[in-house]
Amino acid sequence: MTQSVLDIEIHPHLSDVLSHDLLTPSRLLWTSGQLAALTGYVARELAGPLREILHFDTDQRWWARLALTDGVELWLLSWLPGQQTKPHDHGGASGSFSVLQGELTEQYRYPGRPIRTRTHGAGVGIGFGAGRAHQMTGTGTEPAASVHAYSPPLVPTREYRSLADVPSEMPSLPVILSR
Ligand SMILES: [Fe+2]
């Protein structure tokens, strides 16, 4: 039996519906556009299976990893109204998110640029490059859920007390070790 040399992990509930081809295991660095296409597809086409995984926790935000390859990580997050992240960036990784249900409000900032606010509804996806710092909040009246992807994967986020504290230059991405 042939065994792939590329590492890939898929949430057991999605093993039959999330194809290896979609995760392109040979792609080690995804663009923001490729990430947005991935989260948009997963939120749109796999909404049924995602809702079977989805969970809400009144004490803290909830999340589950859907997939991990050498090039990308994919997550499902839930947001009760008012639940929010701290201001953070993704450590130099690119990212994307697509809202599965409900509404998210994002305050975001690029280094040296003003803080902006944008509300994201279901079906809307956005990709972003390494420079984006943001704070996301579940808004609206219904519980929200969203699919997120980051590349390269497993890069630690950096939290800020406020988006006003984001440095004027984004530190570079850590060296990616070949695996
Ligand atoms: Fe984020």
GROMACS .gro file of C-alpha atoms and ligand atoms in nm:
model
  180
    1MET     CA    1   0.000   0.000   0.000
    2THR     CA    2   0.128   0.343  -0.093
    3GLN     CA    3   0.156   0.590   0.192
    4SER     CA    4   0.165   0.964   0.140
    5VAL     CA    5   0.478   1.141   0.260
    6LEU     CA    6   0.276   1.459   0.316
    7ASP     CA    7   0.128   1.511   0.659
    8ILE     CA    8  -0.244   1.585   0.667
    9GLU     CA    9  -0.494   1.577   0.953
   10ILE     CA   10  -0.870   1.606   0.905
   11HIS     CA   11  -1.141   1.629   1.172
   12PRO     CA   12  -1.293   1.280   1.196
   13HIS     CA   13  -1.642   1.414   1.127
   14LEU     CA   14  -1.523   1.560   0.795
   15SER     CA   15  -1.304   1.273   0.677
   16ASP     CA   16  -1.556   1.171   0.410
   17VAL     CA   17  -1.643   1.518   0.285
   18LEU     CA   18  -1.326   1.728   0.307
   19SER     CA   19  -1.110   1.607   0.022
   20HIS     CA   20  -0.732   1.597   0.030
   21ASP     CA   21  -0.733   1.770  -0.309
   22LEU     CA   22  -0.914   2.071  -0.162
   23LEU     CA   23  -0.641   2.102   0.100
   24THR     CA   24  -0.368   2.081  -0.168
   25PRO     CA   25  -0.117   1.913   0.068
   26SER     CA   26   0.175   1.994  -0.163
   27ARG     CA   27   0.113   2.371  -0.129
   28LEU     CA   28   0.324   2.495   0.159
   29LEU     CA   29   0.239   2.865   0.137
   30TRP     CA   30  -0.112   2.984   0.050
   31THR     CA   31  -0.200   3.333  -0.070
   32SER     CA   32  -0.479   3.528   0.099
   33GLY     CA   33  -0.694   3.471  -0.208
   34GLN     CA   34  -0.639   3.096  -0.197
   35LEU     CA   35  -0.723   3.096   0.174
   36ALA     CA   36  -1.043   3.294   0.115
   37ALA     CA   37  -1.145   3.051  -0.158
   38LEU     CA   38  -1.088   2.761   0.081
   39THR     CA   39  -1.287   2.902   0.372
   40GLY     CA   40  -1.561   3.022   0.137
   41TYR     CA   41  -1.594   2.677  -0.016
   42VAL     CA   42  -1.594   2.498   0.320
   43ALA     CA   43  -1.850   2.736   0.476
   44ARG     CA   44  -2.075   2.710   0.171
   45GLU     CA   45  -2.046   2.346   0.069
   46LEU     CA   46  -1.988   2.177   0.404
   47ALA     CA   47  -2.236   2.381   0.609
   48GLY     CA   48  -2.437   2.072   0.704
   49PRO     CA   49  -2.146   1.870   0.849
   50LEU     CA   50  -2.006   2.186   1.012
   51ARG     CA   51  -2.332   2.246   1.197
   52GLU     CA   52  -2.312   1.893   1.336
   53ILE     CA   53  -1.971   1.977   1.484
   54LEU     CA   54  -2.062   2.330   1.592
   55HIS     CA   55  -2.092   2.397   1.963
   56PHE     CA   56  -2.159   2.710   2.169
   57ASP     CA   57  -2.018   2.773   2.514
   58THR     CA   58  -2.155   3.050   2.732
   59ASP     CA   59  -1.834   3.067   2.937
   60GLN     CA   60  -1.582   3.110   2.657
   61ARG     CA   61  -1.547   3.110   2.283
   62TRP     CA   62  -1.541   2.762   2.131
   63TRP     CA   63  -1.330   2.635   1.840
   64ALA     CA   64  -1.235   2.311   1.668
   65ARG     CA   65  -0.957   2.240   1.420
   66LEU     CA   66  -1.097   2.103   1.097
   67ALA     CA   67  -0.773   2.029   0.914
   68LEU     CA   68  -0.398   2.071   0.926
   69THR     CA   69  -0.141   2.022   0.653
   70ASP     CA   70   0.217   2.140   0.619
   71GLY     CA   71   0.082   2.451   0.445
   72VAL     CA   72  -0.250   2.543   0.600
   73GLU     CA   73  -0.466   2.510   0.912
   74LEU     CA   74  -0.845   2.527   0.904
   75TRP     CA   75  -1.069   2.604   1.203
   76LEU     CA   76  -1.436   2.634   1.295
   77LEU     CA   77  -1.510   2.904   1.557
   78SER     CA   78  -1.834   2.993   1.735
   79TRP     CA   79  -1.938   3.329   1.879
   80LEU     CA   80  -2.229   3.403   2.106
   81PRO     CA   81  -2.333   3.769   2.087
   82GLY     CA   82  -2.066   3.971   2.269
   83GLN     CA   83  -1.797   3.702   2.270
   84GLN     CA   84  -1.478   3.839   2.121
   85THR     CA   85  -1.106   3.788   2.068
   86LYS     CA   86  -0.841   4.010   2.213
   87PRO     CA   87  -0.673   4.241   1.961
   88HIS     CA   88  -0.415   4.023   1.784
   89ASP     CA   89  -0.226   3.955   1.467
   90HIS     CA   90  -0.131   3.622   1.319
   91GLY     CA   91   0.242   3.645   1.369
   92GLY     CA   92   0.312   3.708   1.001
   93ALA     CA   93   0.087   3.434   0.863
   94SER     CA   94  -0.177   3.513   0.601
   95GLY     CA   95  -0.536   3.431   0.686
   96SER     CA   96  -0.898   3.428   0.583
   97PHE     CA   97  -1.241   3.374   0.730
   98SER     CA   98  -1.590   3.312   0.602
   99VAL     CA   99  -1.901   3.349   0.813
  100LEU     CA  100  -2.112   3.034   0.830
  101GLN     CA  101  -2.400   3.194   1.020
  102GLY     CA  102  -2.475   3.506   1.219
  103GLU     CA  103  -2.272   3.822   1.211
  104LEU     CA  104  -1.917   3.918   1.311
  105THR     CA  105  -1.781   4.266   1.354
  106GLU     CA  106  -1.411   4.316   1.295
  107GLN     CA  107  -1.199   4.605   1.405
  108TYR     CA  108  -0.875   4.582   1.209
  109ARG     CA  109  -0.562   4.769   1.135
  110TYR     CA  110  -0.259   4.745   0.912
  111PRO     CA  111   0.073   4.881   1.044
  112GLY     CA  112   0.081   5.258   1.031
  113ARG     CA  113  -0.278   5.278   0.906
  114PRO     CA  114  -0.598   5.386   1.084
  115ILE     CA  115  -0.824   5.145   1.272
  116ARG     CA  116  -1.126   5.045   1.066
  117THR     CA  117  -1.446   4.855   1.145
  118ARG     CA  118  -1.630   4.615   0.919
  119THR     CA  119  -1.927   4.385   0.975
  120HIS     CA  120  -1.926   4.045   0.810
  121GLY     CA  121  -2.243   3.849   0.744
  122ALA     CA  122  -2.305   3.491   0.643
  123GLY     CA  123  -2.162   3.392   0.308
  124VAL     CA  124  -1.908   3.671   0.305
  125GLY     CA  125  -1.542   3.572   0.308
  126ILE     CA  126  -1.229   3.777   0.335
  127GLY     CA  127  -0.861   3.699   0.291
  128PHE     CA  128  -0.585   3.905   0.446
  129GLY     CA  129  -0.210   3.931   0.429
  130ALA     CA  130   0.046   3.917   0.705
  131GLY     CA  131   0.002   4.276   0.821
  132ARG     CA  132  -0.353   4.266   0.947
  133ALA     CA  133  -0.417   4.293   1.321
  134HIS     CA  134  -0.775   4.269   1.435
  135GLN     CA  135  -1.029   4.215   1.708
  136MET     CA  136  -1.338   4.015   1.621
  137THR     CA  137  -1.670   4.017   1.805
  138GLY     CA  138  -1.989   3.819   1.765
  139THR     CA  139  -2.256   4.080   1.703
  140GLY     CA  140  -2.615   4.074   1.596
  141THR     CA  141  -2.877   3.879   1.787
  142GLU     CA  142  -2.805   3.523   1.671
  143PRO     CA  143  -2.513   3.293   1.763
  144ALA     CA  144  -2.246   3.321   1.494
  145ALA     CA  145  -1.998   3.074   1.347
  146SER     CA  146  -1.710   3.114   1.105
  147VAL     CA  147  -1.446   2.913   0.921
  148HIS     CA  148  -1.086   3.039   0.941
  149ALA     CA  149  -0.767   2.940   0.759
  150TYR     CA  150  -0.405   3.043   0.813
  151SER     CA  151  -0.085   2.984   0.617
  152PRO     CA  152   0.176   2.893   0.712
  153PRO     CA  153   0.006   2.695   0.989
  154LEU     CA  154   0.076   2.696   1.362
  155VAL     CA  155   0.236   3.041   1.371
  156PRO     CA  156   0.168   3.188   1.718
  157THR     CA  157  -0.063   3.489   1.730
  158ARG     CA  158   0.050   3.806   1.907
  159GLU     CA  159  -0.199   3.980   2.133
  160TYR     CA  160  -0.215   4.354   2.197
  161ARG     CA  161  -0.378   4.550   2.473
  162SER     CA  162  -0.530   4.768   2.202
  163LEU     CA  163  -0.510   4.796   1.824
  164ALA     CA  164  -0.350   5.134   1.896
  165ASP     CA  165  -0.046   4.937   2.017
  166VAL     CA  166   0.014   4.761   1.684
  167PRO     CA  167   0.373   4.846   1.575
  168SER     CA  168   0.423   5.055   1.264
  169GLU     CA  169   0.613   4.771   1.101
  170MET     CA  170   0.503   4.410   1.114
  171PRO     CA  171   0.783   4.180   1.232
  172SER     CA  172   0.876   3.927   0.968
  173LEU     CA  173   0.750   3.573   0.967
  174PRO     CA  174   0.961   3.325   1.162
  175VAL     CA  175   1.178   3.102   0.948
  176ILE     CA  176   0.975   2.809   0.822
  177LEU     CA  177   1.157   2.486   0.888
  178SER     CA  178   1.124   2.227   0.618
  179ARG     CA  179   0.959   1.913   0.745
  180FE      FE  180  -0.746   3.655   1.393
   0.00000   0.00000   0.00000
